[in-house]
Short mmCIF file of C-alpha atoms in Angstrom, two decimals:
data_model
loop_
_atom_site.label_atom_id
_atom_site.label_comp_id
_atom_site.label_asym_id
_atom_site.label_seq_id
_atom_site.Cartn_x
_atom_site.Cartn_y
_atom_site.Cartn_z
CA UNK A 7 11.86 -0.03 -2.07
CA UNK A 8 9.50 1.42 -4.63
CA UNK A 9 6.84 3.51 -4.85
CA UNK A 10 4.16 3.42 -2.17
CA UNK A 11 0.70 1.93 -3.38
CA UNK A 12 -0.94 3.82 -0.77
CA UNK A 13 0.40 6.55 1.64
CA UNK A 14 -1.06 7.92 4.82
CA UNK A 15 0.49 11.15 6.56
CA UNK A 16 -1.03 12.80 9.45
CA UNK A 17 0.36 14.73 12.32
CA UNK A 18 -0.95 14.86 16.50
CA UNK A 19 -0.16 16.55 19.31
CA UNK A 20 1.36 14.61 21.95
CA UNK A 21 -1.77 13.52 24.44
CA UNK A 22 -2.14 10.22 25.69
CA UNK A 23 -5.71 9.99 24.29
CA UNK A 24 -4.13 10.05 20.94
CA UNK A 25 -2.45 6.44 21.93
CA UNK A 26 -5.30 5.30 20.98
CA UNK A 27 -6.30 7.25 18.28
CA UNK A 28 -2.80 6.24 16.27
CA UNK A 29 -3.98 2.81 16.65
CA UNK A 30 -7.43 3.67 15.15
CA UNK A 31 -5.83 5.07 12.18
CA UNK A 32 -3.40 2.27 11.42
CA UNK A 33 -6.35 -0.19 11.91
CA UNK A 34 -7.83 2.14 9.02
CA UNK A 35 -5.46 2.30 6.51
CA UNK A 36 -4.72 -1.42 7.30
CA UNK A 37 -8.26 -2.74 6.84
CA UNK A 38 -7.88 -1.56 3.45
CA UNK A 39 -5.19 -4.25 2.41
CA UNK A 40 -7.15 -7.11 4.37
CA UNK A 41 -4.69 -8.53 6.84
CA UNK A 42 -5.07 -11.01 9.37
CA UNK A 43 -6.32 -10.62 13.30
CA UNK A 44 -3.40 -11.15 14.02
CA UNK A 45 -1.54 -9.02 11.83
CA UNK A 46 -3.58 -6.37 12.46
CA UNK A 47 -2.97 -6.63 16.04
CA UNK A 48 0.55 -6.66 16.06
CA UNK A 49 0.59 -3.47 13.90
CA UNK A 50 -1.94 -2.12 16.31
CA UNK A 51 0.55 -2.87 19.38
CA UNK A 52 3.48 -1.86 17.59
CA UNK A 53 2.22 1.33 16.70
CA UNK A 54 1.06 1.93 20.51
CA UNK A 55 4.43 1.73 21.65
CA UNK A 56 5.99 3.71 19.40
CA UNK A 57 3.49 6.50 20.01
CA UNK A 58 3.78 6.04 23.61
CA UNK A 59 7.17 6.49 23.66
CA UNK A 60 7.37 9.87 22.05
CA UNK A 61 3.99 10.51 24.55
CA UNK A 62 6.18 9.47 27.29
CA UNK A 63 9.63 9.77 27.15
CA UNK A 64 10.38 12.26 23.77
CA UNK A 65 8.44 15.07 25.34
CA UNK A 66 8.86 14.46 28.76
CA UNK A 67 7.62 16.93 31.22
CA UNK A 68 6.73 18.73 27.53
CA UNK A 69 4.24 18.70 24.62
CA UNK A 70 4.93 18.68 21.17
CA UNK A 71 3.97 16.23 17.58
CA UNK A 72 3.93 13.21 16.71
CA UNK A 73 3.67 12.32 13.16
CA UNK A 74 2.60 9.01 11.75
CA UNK A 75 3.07 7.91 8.25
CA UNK A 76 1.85 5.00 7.26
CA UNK A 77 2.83 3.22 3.33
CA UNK A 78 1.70 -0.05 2.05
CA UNK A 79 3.98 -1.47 -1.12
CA UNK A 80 2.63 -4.17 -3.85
CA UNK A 81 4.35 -6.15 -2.19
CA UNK A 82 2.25 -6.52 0.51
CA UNK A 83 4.59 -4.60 3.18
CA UNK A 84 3.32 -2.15 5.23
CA UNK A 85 5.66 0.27 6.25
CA UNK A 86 4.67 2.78 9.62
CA UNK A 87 7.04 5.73 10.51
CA UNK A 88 6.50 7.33 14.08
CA UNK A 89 8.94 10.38 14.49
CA UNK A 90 8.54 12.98 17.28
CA UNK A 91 10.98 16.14 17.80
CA UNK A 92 11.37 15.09 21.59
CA UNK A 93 14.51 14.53 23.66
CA UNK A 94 16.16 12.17 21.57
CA UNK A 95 17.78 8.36 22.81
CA UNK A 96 21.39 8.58 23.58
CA UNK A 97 21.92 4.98 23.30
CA UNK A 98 19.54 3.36 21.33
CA UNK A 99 20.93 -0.12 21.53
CA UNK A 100 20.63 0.09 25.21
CA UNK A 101 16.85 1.39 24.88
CA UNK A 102 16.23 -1.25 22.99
CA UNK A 103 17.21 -3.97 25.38
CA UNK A 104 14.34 -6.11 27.01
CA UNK A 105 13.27 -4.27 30.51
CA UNK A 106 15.57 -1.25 30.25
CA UNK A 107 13.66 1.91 30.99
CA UNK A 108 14.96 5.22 32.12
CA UNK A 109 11.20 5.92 33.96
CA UNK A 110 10.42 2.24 36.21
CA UNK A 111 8.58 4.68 38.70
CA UNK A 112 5.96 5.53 36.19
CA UNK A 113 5.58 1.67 35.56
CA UNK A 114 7.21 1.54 32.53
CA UNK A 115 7.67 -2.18 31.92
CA UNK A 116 10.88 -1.70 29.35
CA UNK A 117 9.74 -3.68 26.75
CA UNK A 118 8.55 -1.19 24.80
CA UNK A 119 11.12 -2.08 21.95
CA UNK A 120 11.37 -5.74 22.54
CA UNK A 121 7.59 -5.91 21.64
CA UNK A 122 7.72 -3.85 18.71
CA UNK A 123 10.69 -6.19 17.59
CA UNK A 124 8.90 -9.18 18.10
CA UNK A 125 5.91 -8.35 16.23
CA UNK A 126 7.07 -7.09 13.47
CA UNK A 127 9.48 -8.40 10.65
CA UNK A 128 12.25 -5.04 10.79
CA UNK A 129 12.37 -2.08 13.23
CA UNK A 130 14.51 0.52 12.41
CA UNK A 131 15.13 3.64 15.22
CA UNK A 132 16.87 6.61 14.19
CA UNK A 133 17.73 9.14 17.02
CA UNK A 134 19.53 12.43 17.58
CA UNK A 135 19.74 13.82 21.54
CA UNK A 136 17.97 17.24 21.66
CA UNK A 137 16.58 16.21 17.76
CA UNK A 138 13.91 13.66 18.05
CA UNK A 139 13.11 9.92 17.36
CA UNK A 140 12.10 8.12 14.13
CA UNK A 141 11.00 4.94 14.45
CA UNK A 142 9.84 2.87 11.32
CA UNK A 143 8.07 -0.79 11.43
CA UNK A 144 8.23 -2.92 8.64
CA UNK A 145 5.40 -5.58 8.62
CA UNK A 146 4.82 -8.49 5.89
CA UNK A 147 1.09 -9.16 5.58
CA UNK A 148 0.28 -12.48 4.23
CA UNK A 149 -2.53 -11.17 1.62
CA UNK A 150 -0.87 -9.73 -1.45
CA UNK A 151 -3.43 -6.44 -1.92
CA UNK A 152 -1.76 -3.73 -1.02
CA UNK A 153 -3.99 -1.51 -2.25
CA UNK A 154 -8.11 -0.66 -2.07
CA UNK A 155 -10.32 -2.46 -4.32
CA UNK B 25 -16.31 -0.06 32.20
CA UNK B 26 -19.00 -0.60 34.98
CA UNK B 27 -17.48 -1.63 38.33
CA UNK B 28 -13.09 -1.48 38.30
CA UNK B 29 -12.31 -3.18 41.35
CA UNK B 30 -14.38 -6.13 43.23
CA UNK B 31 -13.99 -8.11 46.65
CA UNK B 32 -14.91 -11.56 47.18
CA UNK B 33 -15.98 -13.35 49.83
CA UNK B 34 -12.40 -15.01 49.78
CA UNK B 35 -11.19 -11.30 50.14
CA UNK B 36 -9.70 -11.83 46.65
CA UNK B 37 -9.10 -7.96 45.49
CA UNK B 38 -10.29 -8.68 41.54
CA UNK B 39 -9.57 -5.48 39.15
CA UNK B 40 -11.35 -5.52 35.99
CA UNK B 41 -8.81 -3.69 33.44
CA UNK B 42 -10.54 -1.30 30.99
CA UNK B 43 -10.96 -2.97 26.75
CA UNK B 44 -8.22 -0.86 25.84
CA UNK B 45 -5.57 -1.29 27.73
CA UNK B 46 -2.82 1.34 27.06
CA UNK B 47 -0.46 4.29 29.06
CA UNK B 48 -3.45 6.42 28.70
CA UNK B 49 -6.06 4.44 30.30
CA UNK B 50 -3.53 2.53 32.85
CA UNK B 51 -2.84 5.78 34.24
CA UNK B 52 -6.43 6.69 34.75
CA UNK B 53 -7.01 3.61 37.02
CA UNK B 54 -3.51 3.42 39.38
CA UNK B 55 -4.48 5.23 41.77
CA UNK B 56 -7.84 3.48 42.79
CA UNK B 57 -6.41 0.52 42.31
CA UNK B 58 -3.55 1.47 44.71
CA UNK B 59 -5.86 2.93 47.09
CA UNK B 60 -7.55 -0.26 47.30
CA UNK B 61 -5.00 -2.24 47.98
CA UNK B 62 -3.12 -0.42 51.03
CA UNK B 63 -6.42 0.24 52.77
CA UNK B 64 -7.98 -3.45 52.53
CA UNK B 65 -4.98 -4.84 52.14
CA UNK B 66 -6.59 -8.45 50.56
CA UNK B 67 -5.15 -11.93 50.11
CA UNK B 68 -4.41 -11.66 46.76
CA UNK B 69 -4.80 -9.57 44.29
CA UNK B 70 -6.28 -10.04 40.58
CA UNK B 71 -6.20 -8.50 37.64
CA UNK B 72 -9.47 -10.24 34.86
CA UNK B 73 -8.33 -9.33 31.60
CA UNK B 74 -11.47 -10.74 30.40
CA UNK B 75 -12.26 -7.70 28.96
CA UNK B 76 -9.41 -6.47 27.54
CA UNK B 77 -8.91 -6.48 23.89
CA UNK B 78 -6.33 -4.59 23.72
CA UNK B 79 -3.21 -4.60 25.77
CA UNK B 80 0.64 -3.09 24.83
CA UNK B 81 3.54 -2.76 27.55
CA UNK B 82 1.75 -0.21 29.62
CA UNK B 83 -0.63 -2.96 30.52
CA UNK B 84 2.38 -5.16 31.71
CA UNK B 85 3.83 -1.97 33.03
CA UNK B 86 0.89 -1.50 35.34
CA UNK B 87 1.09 -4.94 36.49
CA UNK B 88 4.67 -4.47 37.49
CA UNK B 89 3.82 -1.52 39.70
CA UNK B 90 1.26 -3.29 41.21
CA UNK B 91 3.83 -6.25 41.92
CA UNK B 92 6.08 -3.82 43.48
CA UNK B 93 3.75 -2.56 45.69
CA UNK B 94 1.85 -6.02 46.34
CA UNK B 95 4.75 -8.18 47.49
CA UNK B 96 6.34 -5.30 49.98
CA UNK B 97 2.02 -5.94 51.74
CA UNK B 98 2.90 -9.67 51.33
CA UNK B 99 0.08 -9.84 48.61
CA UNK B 100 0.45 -12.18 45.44
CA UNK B 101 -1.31 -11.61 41.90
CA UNK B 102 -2.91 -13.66 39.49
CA UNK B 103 -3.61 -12.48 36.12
CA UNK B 104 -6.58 -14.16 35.21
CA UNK B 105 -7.97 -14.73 31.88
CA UNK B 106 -5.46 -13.41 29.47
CA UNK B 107 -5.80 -14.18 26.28
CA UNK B 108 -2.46 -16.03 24.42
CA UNK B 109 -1.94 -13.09 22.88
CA UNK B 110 -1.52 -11.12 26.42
CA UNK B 111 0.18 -14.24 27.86
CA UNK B 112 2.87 -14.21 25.44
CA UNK B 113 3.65 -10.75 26.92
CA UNK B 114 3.76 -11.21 30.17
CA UNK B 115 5.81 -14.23 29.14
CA UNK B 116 8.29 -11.71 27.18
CA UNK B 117 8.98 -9.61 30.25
CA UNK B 118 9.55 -12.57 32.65
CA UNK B 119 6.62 -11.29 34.79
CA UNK B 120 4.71 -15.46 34.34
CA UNK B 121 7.81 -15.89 37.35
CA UNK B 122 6.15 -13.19 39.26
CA UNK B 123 2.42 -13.49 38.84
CA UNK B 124 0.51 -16.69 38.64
CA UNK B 125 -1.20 -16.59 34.89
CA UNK B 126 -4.66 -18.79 35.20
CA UNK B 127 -7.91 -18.86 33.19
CA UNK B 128 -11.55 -19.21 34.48
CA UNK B 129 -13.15 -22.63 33.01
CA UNK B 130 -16.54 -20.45 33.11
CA UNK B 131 -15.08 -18.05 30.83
CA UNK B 132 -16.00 -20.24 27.56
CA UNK B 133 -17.24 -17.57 26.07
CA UNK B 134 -14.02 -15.48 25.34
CA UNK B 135 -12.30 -18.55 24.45
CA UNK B 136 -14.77 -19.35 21.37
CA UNK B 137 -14.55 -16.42 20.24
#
């Protein structure tokens, strides 16, 4: 894909009050490029559970960052990258199967990666054990700006 | 959030999740809810997502604990007033076979908006 219209990096420690501070920021940069409610929202959900997962699972027991970088094309696509430095998935495919979850005791639901699937139009998850976890979503928006008037 | 957890007269245990529903703030409210539960041990328990405008898998995830925890006391839940949006979730994890999923005709107000 080409160049970005607009680019977003930024960088967080791994709190859980930053959950919803990730979301704040994509609903930001997205604003911007005037999507719909419900675009917005599934970019707003997707983004959660990415985060969470490096919150919850990546640095387990840990702390370390999350970065978040967010690109928007001409094309209207909206590309968001959540990587963390965390444990790492051994099996990705498994991990992203509806209701598997390594952590049910903490009420993790497993659908983590189902959801993000669903709501957006390609999820890609790269992952090294020991390494970390990128995760990119790829959404559409319906509205061709891409970039700030 | 003003009041998290309510009893009616019906000793219906009715939780009122938080507007942003994620890990962060379903963590914060587990343990009253829990507490709650084992010590008046109510008919059924509710969770009003009337206020909720946001919810992601924690929210379900919560739910699911809850479940667990309910139906060993003998104690079904009703998620009430989810929006479609929330109900499609639920609907993804399977849990509409668990809970019952109803909405409030007095809640109008959510609906128009």
């Amino acid at each position: 894909m080409k160049k970005p219209q607009n680019e977003l990096r930024c960088t967080f420690v791994s709190n859980s009050c930053n959950e919803a501070l990730a979301r704040g920021i994509a609903t930001s940069f997205l604003i911007m490029l005037d999507p719909t409610a419900e675009e917005l929202a599934d970019v707003r959900c997707s983004v959660s559970e990415a985060v969470t997962n490096s919150i919850v699972h990546a640095y387990r027991g840990t702390s370390g960052e999350v970065a978040m970088i967010l690109r928007s094309y001409d094309d209207g696509t909206v590309k968001i990258t959540v990587s963390d430095r965390g444990c790492g998935i051994g099996d990705v495919e498994q991990a992203r199967a509806p209701l598997f979850t390594t952590a049910p005791d903490e009420d993790r639901s497993g659908m983590g990666f189902s959801i993000m699937e669903s709501l957006s139009d390609k999820l890609t998850v790269k992952s090294a054990l020991g390494k970390g976890t990128k995760v990119t979503i790829t959404k559409k928006l319906s509205s061709k700006k891409s970039s700030p008037t | 959030m003003n009041e998290l957890i309510k009893f009616t007269q019906e000793r219906e245990m009715i939780v009122f999740l938080p507007r942003e529903l994620d890990h962060h703030s379903a963590a914060s409210v587990r343990a009253e809810i829990d507490s709650a539960l084992f010590s008046k041990e109510p008919k059924a328990l509710v969770f009003d997502l009337s206020g909720v405008e946001f919810m992601d898998s924690s929210g379900l995830g919560l739910v699911l604990g809850r479940y667990a925890r309910a139906s060993v006391l003998g104690i079904p839940i009703i998620i009430r007033n989810p929006t479609p949006r929330q109900e499609r979730l639920f609907t993804m994890a399977q849990m509409h076979k668990m809970v019952k999923i109803e909405k409030e005709a007095k809640n109008d107000e959510k609906a128009a908006k």
